[in-house]
Short mmCIF file of C-alpha atoms and ligand atoms in Angstrom, two decimals:
data_model
loop_
_atom_site.label_atom_id
_atom_site.label_comp_id
_atom_site.label_asym_id
_atom_site.label_seq_id
_atom_site.Cartn_x
_atom_site.Cartn_y
_atom_site.Cartn_z
CA MET A 15 -0.01 -0.03 0.03
CA VAL A 16 1.09 3.51 -0.74
CA MET A 17 0.67 4.53 2.92
CA GLN A 18 2.95 1.75 4.23
CA SER A 19 5.65 2.28 1.70
CA GLN A 20 5.81 5.97 2.32
CA ASP A 21 5.26 6.13 6.08
CA ARG A 22 8.57 4.84 7.25
CA GLY A 23 7.52 5.79 10.81
CA MET A 24 5.06 2.89 10.60
CA THR A 25 7.81 0.26 10.75
CA VAL A 26 6.81 -2.20 13.48
CA GLY A 27 10.25 -3.32 14.47
CA LEU A 28 11.40 -6.11 16.78
CA ARG A 29 9.20 -5.14 19.70
CA GLY A 30 6.08 -5.23 17.57
CA GLN A 31 6.94 -8.53 15.98
CA VAL A 32 7.74 -10.20 19.34
CA GLY A 33 4.59 -8.74 20.80
CA GLU A 34 2.48 -10.21 18.03
CA LEU A 35 4.12 -13.58 18.40
CA CYS A 36 3.57 -13.62 22.17
CA TYR A 37 -0.05 -12.64 21.60
CA ARG A 38 -0.63 -15.36 19.00
CA SER A 39 1.01 -17.98 21.25
CA GLY A 40 -1.96 -17.61 23.66
CA LEU A 41 0.46 -17.35 26.65
CA LEU A 42 -0.04 -13.66 27.56
CA HIS A 43 -3.14 -14.21 29.77
CA SER A 44 -1.40 -16.86 31.89
CA LEU A 45 1.72 -14.65 32.07
CA GLN A 46 -0.33 -11.70 33.12
CA ARG A 47 -1.98 -13.65 35.94
CA VAL A 48 1.40 -14.74 37.26
CA ARG A 49 2.83 -11.21 36.97
CA SER A 50 -0.09 -9.70 38.86
CA TRP A 51 0.78 -11.87 41.80
CA VAL A 52 4.37 -10.84 41.96
CA GLN A 53 4.36 -7.26 40.71
CA LYS A 54 1.90 -4.66 41.96
CA ASP A 55 2.46 -1.69 39.71
CA LEU A 56 0.20 0.88 38.21
CA ARG A 57 0.14 1.21 34.41
CA ILE A 58 -0.83 4.61 33.04
CA LEU A 59 -1.48 4.69 29.25
CA ALA A 60 -0.73 7.87 27.34
CA TYR A 61 -2.59 8.73 24.20
CA HIS A 62 -2.69 11.87 22.00
CA ARG A 63 -4.92 11.72 18.93
CA ILE A 64 -7.44 8.98 18.01
CA MET A 65 -8.16 9.23 14.31
CA PRO A 66 -8.02 7.14 11.11
CA LEU A 67 -4.48 6.73 9.95
CA PRO A 68 -4.01 9.20 7.06
CA ASP A 69 -2.01 8.81 3.94
CA PRO A 70 1.37 10.40 4.97
CA SER A 71 1.98 11.69 1.46
CA THR A 72 -0.96 14.04 1.79
CA TYR A 73 -1.44 14.48 5.54
CA GLU A 74 -0.34 18.00 6.54
CA PHE A 75 0.28 17.61 10.24
CA ASP A 76 2.40 15.74 12.73
CA LEU A 77 1.93 12.00 12.32
CA GLU A 78 3.62 11.26 15.61
CA LEU A 79 0.60 12.70 17.47
CA ILE A 80 -1.68 9.99 16.16
CA SER A 81 -1.81 7.27 18.80
CA THR A 82 -4.16 4.85 17.15
CA PRO A 83 -7.19 4.67 14.83
CA PRO A 84 -10.70 4.42 16.41
CA GLU A 85 -11.37 0.78 15.60
CA ARG A 86 -8.03 -0.25 17.15
CA PHE A 87 -8.63 1.98 20.14
CA ARG A 88 -11.94 0.14 20.73
CA GLU A 89 -10.07 -3.20 20.66
CA GLN A 90 -7.55 -1.85 23.15
CA MET A 91 -10.25 -0.60 25.54
CA LEU A 92 -12.14 -3.89 25.27
CA LEU A 93 -8.89 -5.74 26.25
CA LEU A 94 -8.52 -3.45 29.30
CA LYS A 95 -12.11 -4.08 30.29
CA GLN A 96 -11.81 -7.82 29.93
CA ARG A 97 -8.40 -8.50 31.40
CA TYR A 98 -7.40 -5.50 33.50
CA ASN A 99 -8.86 -3.18 36.08
CA PRO A 100 -9.35 0.29 34.51
CA ILE A 101 -9.54 2.95 37.25
CA ARG A 102 -9.64 6.78 37.37
CA LEU A 103 -6.53 8.77 38.12
CA SER A 104 -8.44 10.35 41.03
CA ASP A 105 -8.85 6.83 42.42
CA VAL A 106 -5.09 6.65 42.52
CA ALA A 107 -4.93 9.94 44.39
CA ALA A 108 -7.56 8.77 46.84
CA ALA A 109 -5.79 5.52 47.50
CA LEU A 110 -2.52 7.44 48.09
CA ASN A 111 -4.25 9.86 50.48
CA ASP A 112 -5.86 6.97 52.42
CA GLY A 113 -2.65 4.88 52.45
CA LYS A 114 -4.37 2.07 50.58
CA SER A 115 -2.96 -0.09 47.79
CA LEU A 116 -4.41 -0.15 44.36
CA PRO A 117 -6.40 -3.07 42.99
CA ALA A 118 -4.48 -5.73 41.02
CA ASP A 119 -3.82 -4.95 37.37
CA ALA A 120 -4.88 -1.31 37.73
CA VAL A 121 -4.67 0.60 34.48
CA VAL A 122 -5.37 4.33 33.92
CA VAL A 123 -6.13 5.78 30.49
CA THR A 124 -4.97 9.31 29.79
CA PHE A 125 -4.94 11.71 26.79
CA ASP A 126 -2.70 14.73 26.33
CA ASP A 127 -3.32 18.03 24.54
CA GLY A 128 -7.04 18.21 23.90
CA TYR A 129 -7.62 17.46 20.15
CA ASP A 130 -11.25 17.39 19.24
CA ASP A 131 -10.88 13.83 18.00
CA ASN A 132 -10.71 12.91 21.67
CA TYR A 133 -14.32 14.01 21.91
CA ARG A 134 -15.45 12.72 18.49
CA ASN A 135 -13.67 9.35 18.40
CA ALA A 136 -12.41 8.35 21.90
CA PHE A 137 -15.19 9.60 24.18
CA PRO A 138 -18.01 7.59 22.57
CA ILE A 139 -15.99 4.35 22.75
CA LEU A 140 -15.01 4.91 26.34
CA ARG A 141 -18.58 5.79 27.37
CA GLU A 142 -19.97 2.76 25.59
CA LEU A 143 -17.50 0.37 27.22
CA GLY A 144 -17.53 2.09 30.61
CA VAL A 145 -13.77 2.59 30.65
CA PRO A 146 -12.77 5.70 32.72
CA ALA A 147 -10.20 8.17 31.35
CA THR A 148 -8.47 11.47 32.07
CA PHE A 149 -8.13 14.11 29.38
CA PHE A 150 -5.28 16.61 29.92
CA VAL A 151 -5.91 19.78 28.00
CA SER A 152 -3.99 23.01 27.41
CA THR A 153 -6.70 25.40 28.58
CA GLY A 154 -5.62 28.33 26.42
CA HIS A 155 -6.36 26.37 23.27
CA ILE A 156 -9.83 25.13 24.31
CA ASP A 157 -12.52 27.11 22.36
CA SER A 158 -9.84 29.04 20.54
CA GLY A 159 -9.70 26.91 17.36
CA ARG A 160 -5.92 27.63 17.36
CA PRO A 161 -3.65 24.65 16.69
CA TYR A 162 -1.02 23.52 19.17
CA ALA A 163 2.20 25.32 18.23
CA TYR A 164 4.40 22.24 17.58
CA ASP A 165 1.75 20.73 15.25
CA TRP A 166 1.43 24.04 13.43
CA LEU A 167 5.23 24.22 13.10
CA VAL A 168 5.25 20.80 11.44
CA HIS A 169 2.38 21.88 9.18
CA MET A 170 4.24 25.01 8.09
CA ILE A 171 7.38 23.04 7.28
CA LEU A 172 5.39 20.48 5.28
CA VAL A 173 3.38 22.85 3.15
CA SER A 174 5.24 26.14 2.92
CA ASP A 175 6.17 27.46 -0.54
CA ALA A 176 9.53 28.45 0.89
CA ARG A 177 12.54 26.53 -0.47
CA GLN A 178 14.86 27.41 2.38
CA MET A 179 14.42 27.48 6.16
CA VAL A 180 16.71 29.56 8.32
CA LEU A 181 16.44 29.28 12.13
CA PRO A 182 19.49 30.98 13.68
CA GLU A 183 18.35 29.97 17.17
CA LEU A 184 18.98 26.38 16.30
CA GLY A 185 21.82 26.76 13.87
CA VAL A 186 19.44 25.46 11.13
CA ASP A 187 19.87 26.57 7.55
CA VAL A 188 18.36 23.93 5.35
CA ALA A 189 16.81 23.57 1.85
CA LEU A 190 13.21 22.42 1.77
CA SER A 191 12.68 19.88 -0.98
CA SER A 192 9.35 19.07 -2.58
CA ASP A 193 9.40 15.59 -1.10
CA ARG A 194 6.91 15.37 1.79
CA HIS A 195 8.90 12.65 3.63
CA ALA A 196 12.13 14.64 3.46
CA ARG A 197 10.23 17.61 4.93
CA ARG A 198 8.96 15.42 7.77
CA LEU A 199 12.48 14.55 8.65
CA VAL A 200 13.43 18.24 8.75
CA ALA A 201 10.38 18.94 10.93
CA THR A 202 11.31 16.20 13.36
CA ASP A 203 14.85 17.50 13.63
CA VAL A 204 13.60 21.05 14.25
CA LEU A 205 11.05 19.89 16.90
CA CYS A 206 13.73 18.05 18.77
CA ARG A 207 16.35 20.80 18.66
CA MET A 208 13.97 23.55 19.62
CA LYS A 209 12.98 21.80 22.82
CA GLU A 210 16.38 22.82 24.21
CA LEU A 211 15.37 26.47 23.89
CA GLY A 212 13.44 28.43 26.51
CA ALA A 213 9.67 28.08 26.05
CA LEU A 214 9.19 31.79 25.24
CA GLU A 215 12.02 31.61 22.68
CA GLN A 216 10.29 28.62 21.04
CA THR A 217 7.12 30.66 20.74
CA THR A 218 8.96 33.65 19.34
CA MET A 219 10.66 31.45 16.73
CA ILE A 220 7.43 29.87 15.60
CA GLN A 221 5.63 33.20 15.43
CA ARG A 222 8.41 34.63 13.33
CA LEU A 223 8.17 31.72 10.92
CA GLU A 224 4.35 32.32 10.68
CA GLN A 225 5.03 35.91 9.72
CA GLU A 226 7.87 35.16 7.37
CA TRP A 227 5.90 32.48 5.52
CA GLN A 228 2.57 34.30 5.96
CA MET A 229 0.95 31.31 7.61
CA PRO A 230 -0.79 32.66 10.70
CA SER A 231 -2.11 29.95 12.92
CA ASP A 232 -5.53 31.59 13.19
CA THR A 233 -6.21 30.27 9.67
CA ALA A 234 -5.80 26.69 10.89
CA PRO A 235 -7.85 24.06 9.15
CA PRO A 236 -10.17 21.75 11.15
CA ASP A 237 -7.68 18.82 11.03
CA CYS A 238 -5.82 20.23 14.04
CA ARG A 239 -8.67 21.71 16.03
CA PRO A 240 -8.76 21.55 19.87
CA MET A 241 -11.83 20.65 21.83
CA SER A 242 -14.36 23.19 23.07
CA TRP A 243 -15.44 23.82 26.67
CA GLU A 244 -18.91 22.64 25.69
CA GLN A 245 -17.52 19.29 24.61
CA LEU A 246 -15.43 19.04 27.77
CA ARG A 247 -18.43 19.85 29.92
CA GLU A 248 -20.29 16.96 28.31
CA MET A 249 -17.40 14.59 28.96
CA HIS A 250 -17.06 15.82 32.49
CA ALA A 251 -20.81 15.37 33.17
CA ALA A 252 -20.47 11.77 31.76
CA GLY A 253 -17.89 11.06 34.48
CA PHE A 254 -14.67 11.59 32.64
CA GLU A 255 -11.81 13.54 34.26
CA ILE A 256 -10.39 16.76 32.75
CA GLY A 257 -6.96 17.71 33.91
CA SER A 258 -4.38 20.39 33.17
CA HIS A 259 -1.76 20.32 30.42
CA GLY A 260 -0.82 23.96 31.09
CA VAL A 261 -2.34 26.90 29.31
CA HIS A 262 -0.15 27.37 26.22
CA HIS A 263 1.43 23.84 26.06
CA TRP A 264 4.74 25.43 27.12
CA MET A 265 7.53 23.25 28.52
CA LEU A 266 7.18 24.23 32.20
CA SER A 267 10.86 23.72 33.11
CA LYS A 268 11.85 26.15 30.33
CA LEU A 269 9.85 29.04 31.69
CA PRO A 270 10.85 31.97 33.95
CA LEU A 271 9.23 31.66 37.37
CA ALA A 272 6.32 34.07 36.85
CA GLU A 273 5.20 32.44 33.64
CA LEU A 274 5.55 28.98 35.17
CA GLU A 275 3.35 29.95 38.08
CA SER A 276 0.81 31.42 35.67
CA GLU A 277 0.68 28.30 33.51
CA VAL A 278 -0.07 26.10 36.56
CA ARG A 279 -2.47 28.40 38.37
CA ASP A 280 -4.32 29.84 35.30
CA SER A 281 -4.96 26.37 33.88
CA LYS A 282 -6.33 25.27 37.25
CA ALA A 283 -8.51 28.43 37.41
CA ALA A 284 -9.82 27.82 33.84
CA LEU A 285 -10.78 24.21 34.63
CA GLU A 286 -12.61 25.28 37.79
CA ARG A 287 -14.31 28.20 36.10
CA GLU A 288 -15.54 26.14 33.15
CA LEU A 289 -16.19 22.80 34.73
CA GLY A 290 -16.83 23.52 38.44
CA SER A 291 -15.13 21.24 40.94
CA VAL A 292 -12.60 18.91 39.32
CA PRO A 293 -9.91 16.57 40.67
CA LEU A 294 -6.66 18.54 40.22
CA LEU A 295 -4.58 16.40 37.93
CA MET A 296 -1.63 17.56 35.85
CA SER A 297 0.30 16.24 32.81
CA TYR A 298 3.45 18.22 32.09
CA PRO A 299 3.54 19.37 28.42
CA VAL A 300 6.22 17.35 26.50
CA GLY A 301 6.69 15.48 29.74
CA SER A 302 10.20 14.16 29.27
CA THR A 303 12.79 14.62 31.99
CA ARG A 304 13.81 17.93 30.54
CA ALA A 305 10.17 19.23 30.64
CA TYR A 306 9.80 19.24 34.44
CA ASP A 307 12.05 19.61 37.42
CA ASP A 308 11.94 20.10 41.21
CA ARG A 309 10.77 23.68 40.76
CA VAL A 310 7.87 22.61 38.49
CA ILE A 311 6.89 19.88 40.84
CA ALA A 312 6.89 22.24 43.85
CA ILE A 313 4.69 24.79 42.14
CA THR A 314 2.37 22.09 40.84
CA ARG A 315 2.02 20.63 44.39
CA ASP A 316 1.65 24.06 46.01
CA ALA A 317 -1.19 25.02 43.55
CA GLY A 318 -3.16 22.05 44.96
CA PHE A 319 -2.64 19.44 42.20
CA GLN A 320 -2.96 15.92 43.60
CA LEU A 321 -0.99 14.06 41.01
CA ALA A 322 1.10 14.71 37.92
CA CYS A 323 2.04 12.60 34.96
CA SER A 324 5.32 12.69 33.01
CA TYR A 325 6.01 11.14 29.68
CA THR A 326 8.74 8.95 31.07
CA SER A 327 8.22 5.37 29.91
CA GLY A 328 7.39 2.81 32.58
CA THR A 329 4.99 1.58 35.16
CA ASN A 330 4.61 2.84 38.76
CA PRO A 331 5.63 0.32 41.41
CA GLN A 332 3.62 0.47 44.66
CA PRO A 333 3.97 2.24 46.99
CA LEU A 334 4.21 5.09 44.48
CA SER A 335 7.50 6.91 45.06
CA ASN A 336 6.65 10.26 43.55
CA ARG A 337 3.06 11.19 42.85
CA TYR A 338 4.26 14.29 40.88
CA ALA A 339 6.31 12.34 38.37
CA LEU A 340 4.18 9.28 37.36
CA ASN A 341 5.52 7.24 34.57
CA ARG A 342 3.35 6.41 31.55
CA LEU A 343 3.25 3.95 28.70
CA ALA A 344 2.93 5.70 25.28
CA ILE A 345 0.66 4.17 22.73
CA GLU A 346 1.92 4.70 19.14
CA ARG A 347 0.13 4.29 15.90
CA ASN A 348 2.13 1.31 14.74
CA MET A 349 1.12 -0.77 17.76
CA GLY A 350 -1.05 -3.64 16.65
CA LYS A 351 -3.40 -5.67 18.87
CA GLY A 352 -0.74 -8.24 19.84
CA TRP A 353 1.90 -5.68 20.60
CA PHE A 354 -0.55 -3.65 22.77
CA ALA A 355 -1.53 -6.79 24.67
CA ALA A 356 2.08 -7.86 25.14
CA MET A 357 3.07 -4.31 26.22
CA LEU A 358 0.53 -4.44 29.02
CA THR A 359 1.65 -7.80 30.13
CA MET A 360 5.37 -7.09 29.87
CA PRO A 361 5.71 -3.31 29.96
CA HIS A 362 9.38 -3.30 30.74
CA LEU A 363 10.19 -5.29 27.65
CA MET A 364 7.60 -4.20 25.18
CA SER A 365 7.00 -0.44 25.71
CA TYR A 366 8.73 2.35 23.90
CA PRO A 367 11.83 3.44 25.79
CA THR A 368 11.99 6.97 27.14
CA PRO A 369 13.88 9.19 24.71
CA ASP A 370 17.22 10.33 26.16
CA TYR A 371 18.10 13.96 25.87
CA PRO A 372 21.87 14.40 26.13
CA SER A 373 21.85 18.15 26.09
CA GLY A 374 24.83 19.68 24.31
CA ARG A 375 26.05 16.55 22.57
CA GLY A 376 24.69 17.71 19.28
CA GLU A 377 22.59 14.58 18.90
CA VAL A 378 19.07 14.65 17.66
CA PRO A 379 17.00 12.54 20.03
CA ALA A 380 13.48 11.12 19.54
CA CYS A 381 10.87 13.57 20.61
CA SER A 382 7.90 13.39 22.97
CA HIS A 383 4.94 15.76 22.98
ZN1 ZN B 165 1.25 17.67 24.99
#
């Protein structure tokens, strides 16, 4: 198929193949039962977008944000319901507060960012199956129609008429070919490099490119639309949890103190203003170890948040050692049914490793959002 040959990011790799083999062997269920006796750890799944897999040769946004298509998401949630114990993130906070342990095979489902496909595609499936979930949203984007800045940056690089891109902040001066895949590689490189900049410098750089290329983000097409407060109110009323992913989706550790405090407190105020009383749950934007630090954790805790999720790959052994740096298991779009099942059973072997960010070594690491 055209899509498979062109989307080199779809390569399943060794983990995926081993996962499918384990799944087909029929041993996973027994393995899971044994594991749940010896290892009491909390698994938190991290999703971004739930949407049909597009043709990469024509899709104009960041493919890496697509976690899984709706039909596969439904399979995944059915598996959770049948073989695991899906619980709410606030149940984790309550257990921690009461000094109680979590039920065996506890799994939490989370979403980052707040794309409107979460409402259109994920919410109906979760509601139908009765699987709880937490949606972390960047409150400044809700109702705005404005795309998330990193996704818009990828879009600009993919479709701009420009033939050269110069970003002095990153030491980037690169020709833009007409090949969409080549442009995706450039975009990935830029995304990774720019996450070493301060958050405000990142914003300035993206806004400058918008002006230079005359591609203002307020003309964004519906493909990258965030949810509305009305949608979130409906999800909240149906029992789903809505948490903070900051206001502007800025990397919190890369902000001056005043802006960091505003991101945490203003996102909390927006959630409470729009939704009423909510359990205060946080997911740090980008979420890698360079996206939060002791200062971020202290401000999150002092603002009243009960828990916070990182994007560090892993499970959370009980008793939980740091409720403000919970590990998660990222779900990626090339994860088939068998790989997903094997990843839940053997997360340490089958999950995506956490990208390493060796600052200053000039390497281009894999990125998280
Ligand atoms: Zn995010």
